[in-house]
Amino acid sequence: MVSKTEETQLNSLENQVDNGGGGAWEYLCLVRKLKARRSEKVLKYGLSILNDPKKRSALGPEEWTLYEQVAIAAMDCQCLDVAKDCIKALQKKFPESKRVGRLNGMLLEAKGSWGEAEKAYSSLLEDNPLDQVIHKRRVAMAKAQGNISGAIESLNKYLEIFMADHEAWRELAEIYVSLQMYKQAAFCYEELILSQPTVPLYHLAYADVLYTLGGLENLHTAKKYYASTIDLTGGKNTRALFGICLCTSAIAQVSKGRNKEDKESPELHSLAATALEKDYKQRASDKLGLLTSALRSLKT
Amino acid sequence: MVAELKHEISQNAYIKLVLHSLKHKTTAVNGVLLGRVNPQNESVVEIIDSVPLFHSNLALLPPLEIALIMIEEHYGSKGLGIVGYFHANERFDDAELGIVAKNIGDHICRYFPQAAVFLLDNKKLEALPKGKDQSPVMQLYIRDASKNWKLAGPDGGSRLVIKEPAANVVLSDYISSEKWQDVVDFDDHLDDIKMDWLNPELFK
């Protein structure tokens, strides 16, 4: 998961390299650190280093990390020959390596040889039953073959053991959302918020899911989590600000005819609306008119 | 009786959506189509423009609701409305119209009953540079009398045509030059409101 500042940093470095300003190695290291998926660029710039003997030897032992990074990027871009060559080089250097064995498994995946990949992973797991990467590869394989229920089952089993794997919880939540299983998605976000209460992304996603589920109670809770997102992001999150307005409007609709009084709502709603208008005026003034009409239609 | 309609999509509306799909190869994406019934010919729906919507969490309501409000407001003032929904599945092999696409399609039909759903045809898209096919790389889905979404057959009935016959040539060109990098969707806008989901400079 990449934060906005990290993404900006990555993008500007990428631009620099794209425009001939150098910094390819720094870029590749940053991609690796952030676990970003920029396979075409990684392939291009990684290969340019690997294919240049001087640049390659200048890396020292990091050369092998680069081979691995490029192998994976190549597989993502379906350049299987490049991947094979990289893996061969790694195999030569580290003949008994389980890590290289994993790459071979991934290569079988990339070829679509699911049965063989599964065999390779099973045998690797025999010696290393707690290899998280391989467990997750199996989830990925199920997903790639369209076996979403299998992916969900495997991912749930994985999380029973590795419950601190936040990315896995997020992946599960997103799969649930894609199947419109919002209650289950909500559970995942609850786990994430419990273990990492100061990450605004989880508050926002949870609020979005609750709003989608609907019902008065969920709408009230969603509003709270949009509010906490705004809190955690210093008021800068456009989605959360819109969320407040949507919630207030929806709550009013659902409460029509009931005697419920939501005293806090008009303030929060107008604060959010004002914040949005101010931001649009400053940074997207051509859309200000649209925003104002949208907010008007949400004002009950 | 279900009306048999010709859905005529403009080159820009068409290309914008395909480029959007190519920009986000690893996820499902969606978009809406803007247009109107042809004032001179009721059996033709003119699709004049499109807005790429999201490339993540397509099934969450809040961003969708905001997007639809703003899009309808903008195009309404030009006499255009949402006349269709576009969807591209996450996986290459998945040629099914999924539940999310059907639900959003249903929602759009409440406001424009003749709305159609367009599903990206991955195999056709892959074959594009190699052939001279002028037909769109999308499958057309229509709602039948029981409100079920059905693939429009090649044997007549409703069909989808691109207004400009050379659209696929232009599209292939754009693909070679990686023009998809310039496409902005509503997700991008919500992440940074400076990004313009109208893509005013895209085809200039």
XYZ file of C-alpha atoms in Angstrom:
504
model
C 0.000 0.000 0.000
C 1.424 3.296 -1.097
C 0.645 6.642 0.490
C 0.020 9.750 -1.613
C 3.404 11.295 -0.786
C 5.161 8.032 -1.576
C 3.314 7.777 -4.887
C 4.247 11.336 -5.807
C 7.859 10.597 -4.970
C 7.790 7.450 -7.076
C 6.155 9.226 -10.003
C 8.628 12.083 -10.035
C 11.545 9.654 -9.911
C 9.949 7.701 -12.734
C 9.567 10.870 -14.784
C 13.182 11.719 -14.161
C 14.371 8.372 -15.447
C 11.928 8.483 -18.384
C 13.354 11.812 -19.453
C 16.969 10.674 -19.364
C 17.787 12.242 -16.020
C 19.238 9.047 -14.580
C 18.360 7.506 -11.230
C 17.259 4.117 -12.575
C 18.719 2.187 -9.664
C 17.128 4.519 -7.077
C 13.816 4.106 -8.908
C 14.082 0.317 -8.893
C 14.923 0.312 -5.182
C 11.962 2.563 -4.388
C 9.580 0.366 -6.390
C 10.875 -2.619 -4.458
C 10.559 -0.861 -1.112
C 7.000 0.333 -1.752
C 6.025 -2.959 -3.394
C 4.533 -0.961 -6.228
C 3.541 -2.659 -9.448
C 5.347 -0.879 -12.288
C 6.365 -3.908 -14.240
C 6.898 -2.331 -17.669
C 9.250 0.306 -16.294
C 11.025 -2.137 -13.993
C 11.581 -4.453 -16.928
C 12.890 -1.666 -19.142
C 15.223 -0.024 -16.654
C 16.199 -3.232 -14.853
C 17.255 -4.851 -18.099
C 19.242 -1.805 -19.139
C 21.330 -2.250 -16.000
C 21.578 -6.032 -16.197
C 22.580 -6.018 -19.848
C 25.423 -3.609 -19.191
C 28.297 -5.573 -17.593
C 29.835 -2.461 -16.024
C 26.585 -1.318 -14.465
C 25.831 -4.851 -13.352
C 29.081 -5.383 -11.520
C 28.768 -1.959 -9.910
C 25.740 -3.333 -8.049
C 27.779 -5.886 -6.141
C 25.596 -8.410 -4.307
C 22.485 -6.344 -5.146
C 22.809 -7.728 -8.664
C 20.899 -10.825 -7.589
C 18.079 -8.811 -6.005
C 17.759 -7.044 -9.323
C 17.624 -10.321 -11.237
C 14.747 -11.403 -9.023
C 12.938 -8.075 -9.408
C 13.322 -8.124 -13.180
C 12.254 -11.779 -13.391
C 8.991 -10.987 -11.641
C 8.407 -7.852 -13.717
C 9.104 -9.822 -16.894
C 6.533 -12.426 -15.909
C 4.014 -9.682 -15.251
C 4.636 -8.364 -18.768
C 4.527 -11.867 -20.266
C 8.168 -11.645 -21.396
C 8.803 -15.191 -20.331
C 12.157 -15.571 -22.095
C 13.598 -12.690 -20.130
C 12.179 -14.183 -16.938
C 13.701 -17.551 -17.765
C 17.118 -16.011 -18.338
C 17.036 -14.146 -15.058
C 15.963 -17.236 -13.153
C 18.711 -19.245 -14.848
C 21.300 -16.732 -13.689
C 19.936 -16.912 -10.142
C 19.813 -20.698 -10.218
C 23.471 -20.818 -11.240
C 24.463 -18.572 -8.357
C 22.151 -20.126 -5.747
C 21.646 -23.759 -6.785
C 19.732 -25.023 -3.750
C 17.680 -21.921 -3.171
C 14.025 -22.138 -2.165
C 13.630 -18.524 -3.204
C 14.656 -19.457 -6.739
C 12.327 -22.445 -6.520
C 9.522 -19.989 -5.843
C 10.425 -18.039 -8.958
C 10.252 -21.234 -10.964
C 6.787 -21.797 -9.570
C 5.808 -18.298 -10.611
C 7.154 -18.923 -14.091
C 4.910 -21.962 -14.394
C 2.031 -19.746 -13.282
C 2.916 -17.155 -15.900
C 2.809 -19.882 -18.540
C -0.617 -20.931 -17.331
C 0.650 -24.351 -16.248
C -1.449 -24.303 -13.133
C -1.134 -27.982 -12.271
C 2.650 -27.936 -12.455
C 2.849 -24.693 -10.505
C 0.670 -26.191 -7.790
C 2.965 -29.243 -7.645
C 6.039 -27.035 -7.368
C 4.492 -24.962 -4.587
C 3.257 -28.021 -2.664
C 6.696 -29.554 -2.630
C 8.275 -26.264 -1.523
C 5.698 -26.026 1.239
C 6.618 -29.484 2.511
C 9.956 -28.145 3.667
C 8.662 -24.676 4.434
C 5.047 -24.929 5.564
C 5.054 -21.338 6.791
C 6.226 -19.679 3.587
C 3.810 -16.796 3.319
C 4.681 -15.935 -0.262
C 3.841 -19.404 -1.518
C 0.548 -19.505 0.348
C -0.368 -16.246 -1.303
C 0.709 -17.462 -4.723
C -1.889 -20.198 -4.377
C -4.553 -17.591 -3.682
C -3.338 -15.677 -6.727
C -3.559 -18.814 -8.851
C -7.128 -19.483 -7.781
C -8.013 -15.910 -8.604
C -6.286 -16.055 -11.978
C -8.257 -19.132 -12.936
C -11.501 -17.460 -12.013
C -11.981 -19.651 -8.950
C -12.973 -16.777 -6.702
C -14.624 -18.899 -4.026
C -11.462 -20.998 -3.874
C -9.391 -17.853 -3.537
C -11.617 -16.651 -0.700
C -11.350 -19.993 1.075
C -7.564 -20.104 0.771
C -7.207 -16.513 1.816
C -9.362 -17.057 4.889
C -7.300 -20.109 5.862
C -4.133 -18.074 5.345
C -5.393 -15.275 7.566
C -6.211 -17.718 10.371
C -2.477 -18.331 10.618
C -1.043 -15.023 9.440
C -3.592 -12.636 10.896
C -1.174 -9.730 10.943
C -0.857 -9.633 7.167
C -2.635 -6.372 6.405
C -2.282 -6.587 2.663
C -4.001 -9.964 2.763
C -6.935 -8.553 4.733
C -7.213 -5.757 2.195
C -7.124 -8.187 -0.701
C -9.862 -10.263 0.925
C -11.966 -7.168 1.554
C -11.636 -6.094 -2.078
C -12.589 -9.544 -3.323
C -15.682 -9.487 -1.090
C -16.626 -6.038 -2.381
C -16.312 -7.213 -5.986
C -18.828 -9.941 -5.168
C -21.053 -7.454 -3.326
C -20.489 -9.386 -0.044
C -20.345 -6.146 1.894
C -20.860 -7.574 5.399
C -17.830 -9.793 4.972
C -15.831 -6.889 3.564
C -16.829 -4.800 6.581
C -15.458 -7.492 8.877
C -12.088 -7.333 7.126
C -11.889 -3.581 7.502
C -12.851 -3.901 11.166
C -9.864 -6.199 11.663
C -7.625 -3.705 9.894
C -8.867 -0.739 11.895
C -8.372 -2.694 15.130
C -4.773 -3.499 14.320
C -3.861 -0.214 12.614
C -6.265 2.412 13.941
C -4.403 5.397 12.513
C -4.428 4.389 8.864
C -7.087 6.607 7.241
C -7.498 4.352 4.208
C -9.151 1.669 6.326
C -11.557 4.133 7.948
C -12.528 5.421 4.525
C -12.994 1.980 2.999
C -15.030 0.846 6.002
C -17.257 3.905 5.713
C -17.755 3.283 1.980
C -18.750 -0.322 2.642
C -21.165 0.623 5.442
C -22.786 3.298 3.274
C -23.187 0.741 0.506
C -24.774 -1.721 2.936
C -27.249 0.964 3.923
C -29.727 1.133 6.762
C -29.892 3.837 9.382
C -27.396 2.344 11.804
C -24.791 1.698 9.115
C -25.227 5.198 7.733
C -24.609 6.724 11.161
C -21.519 4.589 11.641
C -20.302 5.372 8.135
C -20.584 9.049 8.915
C -18.453 8.562 12.030
C -15.763 6.850 10.002
C -15.808 9.486 7.281
C -15.325 11.952 10.124
C -12.396 10.002 11.546
C -10.872 9.830 8.067
C -11.102 13.595 7.824
C -9.514 13.823 11.244
C -6.654 11.528 10.308
C -5.983 13.315 7.019
C -6.144 16.866 8.325
C -9.366 17.516 6.427
C -7.805 16.871 3.061
C -9.616 13.756 1.934
C -12.093 14.613 -0.830
C -13.779 11.211 -0.687
C -14.437 11.476 3.033
C -15.828 14.998 2.685
C -18.225 13.801 0.011
C -19.009 10.839 2.234
C -20.235 13.091 5.019
C -22.592 14.871 2.624
C -23.869 11.600 1.185
C -24.493 10.177 4.648
C -26.370 13.208 5.891
C -28.572 13.138 2.821
C -29.205 9.407 3.046
C -29.921 9.525 6.773
C -32.462 12.264 6.205
C -34.124 10.204 3.474
C -34.315 7.080 5.604
C -35.483 9.020 8.656
C -38.280 10.779 6.805
C -41.449 10.521 8.819
C -39.629 9.298 11.874
C -39.048 11.440 14.897
C -35.320 11.049 14.944
C -33.402 14.240 15.379
C -29.835 14.305 14.248
C -28.600 17.465 15.873
C -24.956 17.122 14.988
C -25.563 16.535 11.317
C -26.246 19.985 9.835
C -22.967 21.330 11.230
C -20.829 18.487 10.002
C -22.528 18.518 6.618
C -22.074 22.229 6.091
C -18.479 22.076 7.282
C -17.750 19.321 4.790
C -19.585 21.156 2.005
C -17.689 24.355 2.713
C -14.369 22.522 2.744
C -15.172 20.948 -0.622
C -16.234 24.263 -2.149
C -13.091 25.950 -0.923
C -10.913 23.209 -2.366
C -12.679 23.166 -5.737
C -12.526 26.940 -5.946
C -8.784 26.776 -5.465
C -7.824 23.731 -7.490
C -10.685 22.791 -9.825
C -12.601 26.002 -10.341
C -14.089 24.869 -13.654
C -15.931 22.160 -11.734
C -17.114 24.429 -8.926
C -20.519 24.929 -10.510
C -21.044 21.182 -10.779
C -19.963 20.717 -7.191
C -22.346 23.349 -5.915
C -25.292 21.779 -7.754
C -24.289 18.339 -6.520
C -24.111 19.540 -2.934
C -27.410 21.323 -3.345
C -29.072 18.127 -4.503
C -27.628 16.352 -1.478
C -28.906 18.975 0.916
C -32.148 17.439 2.005
C -41.988 -5.928 -26.829
C -38.364 -4.970 -26.661
C -37.351 -2.222 -29.010
C -34.615 -3.120 -31.435
C -32.204 -0.277 -31.352
C -29.072 0.760 -33.095
C -26.555 2.081 -30.607
C -24.238 4.348 -32.499
C -21.131 5.274 -30.583
C -18.866 8.134 -31.515
C -15.194 7.443 -32.095
C -14.029 9.535 -29.156
C -16.477 7.979 -26.711
C -15.415 4.533 -27.886
C -11.671 5.096 -27.855
C -11.697 6.817 -24.477
C -13.204 3.760 -22.788
C -10.886 1.259 -24.458
C -7.832 3.361 -23.593
C -9.055 3.542 -20.005
C -9.183 -0.257 -19.874
C -5.650 -0.437 -21.225
C -4.385 2.042 -18.665
C -5.557 -0.265 -15.888
C -4.803 -3.712 -17.271
C -4.759 -5.428 -13.927
C -8.155 -4.376 -12.601
C -11.748 -4.153 -13.686
C -12.775 -0.714 -14.928
C -16.050 0.937 -15.805
C -17.508 4.033 -17.361
C -20.728 5.658 -18.469
C -21.904 6.615 -21.926
C -23.587 9.904 -22.628
C -25.967 10.617 -25.442
C -29.593 10.760 -26.495
C -32.187 9.166 -28.687
C -31.698 10.460 -32.223
C -34.355 13.196 -32.577
C -34.977 12.211 -36.210
C -34.936 8.463 -35.686
C -36.309 6.913 -32.515
C -34.658 3.584 -33.159
C -31.164 5.021 -32.897
C -29.414 5.862 -29.655
C -26.534 8.255 -30.292
C -23.641 7.848 -27.884
C -21.783 11.097 -28.094
C -19.345 10.966 -25.222
C -18.151 8.761 -22.380
C -16.699 9.267 -18.928
C -14.318 6.669 -17.497
C -15.335 6.093 -13.899
C -13.293 3.776 -11.683
C -10.447 1.299 -11.633
C -10.821 0.076 -8.066
C -13.683 -1.073 -5.865
C -16.282 -0.638 -8.584
C -19.018 -1.989 -6.334
C -18.914 0.738 -3.694
C -21.775 3.227 -3.830
C -20.410 6.547 -2.550
C -17.951 7.327 -5.361
C -20.494 6.087 -7.928
C -23.271 8.296 -6.573
C -21.085 11.394 -6.580
C -19.862 10.643 -10.073
C -23.355 10.147 -11.474
C -24.654 13.359 -9.877
C -21.838 15.471 -11.301
C -21.867 13.776 -14.706
C -25.625 14.112 -15.113
C -25.432 17.737 -14.071
C -22.707 18.523 -16.598
C -24.178 16.700 -19.572
C -27.785 17.523 -18.692
C -27.087 21.139 -19.452
C -26.100 20.019 -22.973
C -29.246 17.987 -23.498
C -27.457 14.675 -23.030
C -28.076 11.942 -20.493
C -26.527 8.658 -19.400
C -27.533 6.135 -22.037
C -25.259 3.237 -21.272
C -22.697 1.609 -19.034
C -19.306 0.206 -19.955
C -17.479 -2.504 -18.051
C -14.178 -4.313 -18.516
C -13.525 -7.431 -16.464
C -10.380 -7.953 -14.425
C -9.317 -11.160 -16.129
C -8.598 -11.689 -19.817
C -10.530 -14.959 -19.891
C -13.610 -13.591 -18.209
C -16.214 -12.864 -20.861
C -19.181 -12.896 -18.543
C -21.313 -9.945 -17.599
C -20.876 -9.920 -13.821
C -23.288 -8.956 -11.110
C -21.863 -5.500 -10.523
C -22.225 -4.597 -14.196
C -25.791 -5.896 -14.252
C -26.742 -3.938 -11.142
C -25.313 -0.684 -12.381
C -26.952 -1.343 -15.738
C -30.282 -1.839 -13.983
C -29.836 1.424 -12.134
C -29.192 3.327 -15.363
C -32.243 1.705 -16.981
C -34.423 3.324 -14.329
C -33.615 6.689 -15.873
C -33.146 5.623 -19.487
C -35.038 2.396 -20.208
C -33.269 1.786 -23.505
C -29.862 1.800 -21.840
C -27.407 -0.867 -22.884
C -24.374 -2.380 -21.231
C -21.104 -2.671 -23.116
C -18.567 -5.284 -22.064
C -14.993 -5.054 -23.309
C -14.178 -7.978 -25.579
C -10.612 -8.828 -24.577
C -9.999 -11.295 -27.360
C -11.152 -8.823 -30.000
C -9.012 -6.125 -28.448
C -5.984 -8.401 -28.532
C -6.595 -9.157 -32.213
C -7.036 -5.508 -33.112
C -3.574 -4.617 -34.453
C -3.500 -7.748 -36.579
C -6.763 -7.370 -38.429
C -8.868 -4.933 -40.338
C -11.957 -5.421 -38.225
C -14.047 -2.285 -38.101
C -16.485 -3.602 -35.552
C -16.215 -2.399 -31.957
C -14.161 -4.407 -29.440
C -17.161 -4.477 -27.158
C -20.077 -6.795 -26.623
C -23.536 -5.317 -26.446
C -25.946 -6.427 -23.737
C -29.633 -5.518 -23.747
C -32.348 -6.113 -21.198
C -35.057 -8.468 -22.386
C -38.729 -8.300 -21.481
C -38.068 -10.016 -18.131
C -35.369 -7.446 -17.363
C -32.544 -9.951 -17.770
C -29.370 -8.850 -19.459
C -28.793 -10.741 -22.701
C -25.979 -10.623 -25.215
C -27.215 -8.988 -28.395
C -26.811 -11.559 -31.143
C -25.249 -11.007 -34.562
C -28.495 -12.228 -36.096
C -30.229 -8.872 -36.106
C -32.012 -7.115 -33.311
C -30.161 -4.475 -31.389
C -26.668 -3.709 -32.498
C -23.703 -1.513 -31.778
C -21.919 0.416 -34.485
C -19.148 2.968 -34.375
C -20.106 6.178 -36.121
C -16.712 6.690 -37.752
C -15.680 3.583 -39.719
C -11.955 4.103 -39.246
C -12.175 4.252 -35.465
C -10.246 1.016 -34.931
C -7.376 2.327 -37.034
C -7.192 5.417 -34.875
C -7.457 3.266 -31.759
C -4.604 1.022 -32.890
C -2.490 4.108 -33.461
C -3.205 5.399 -29.987
C -2.391 2.013 -28.511
C 1.014 2.023 -30.217
C 1.756 5.452 -28.857
C 0.544 4.448 -25.370
C -1.992 7.242 -25.338
C -3.803 5.514 -22.487
C -1.413 7.193 -20.055
C -3.315 10.445 -20.567
C -6.776 9.135 -19.698
C -8.209 10.523 -16.456
C -11.069 8.761 -14.683
C -13.303 9.712 -11.776
C -11.127 7.749 -9.351
C -8.194 9.954 -10.379
C -10.337 13.036 -9.837
C -11.381 11.963 -6.347
C -7.732 11.322 -5.503
C -6.719 14.725 -6.869
C -9.449 17.118 -7.935
C -7.104 18.879 -10.337
C -7.439 15.824 -12.600
C -10.246 16.435 -15.077
C -12.578 13.493 -15.764
C -13.842 15.305 -18.856
C -10.455 14.653 -20.506
C -10.727 17.857 -22.569
C -7.230 17.620 -24.035
C -7.177 13.910 -24.762
C -7.980 14.010 -28.456
C -6.501 17.387 -29.282
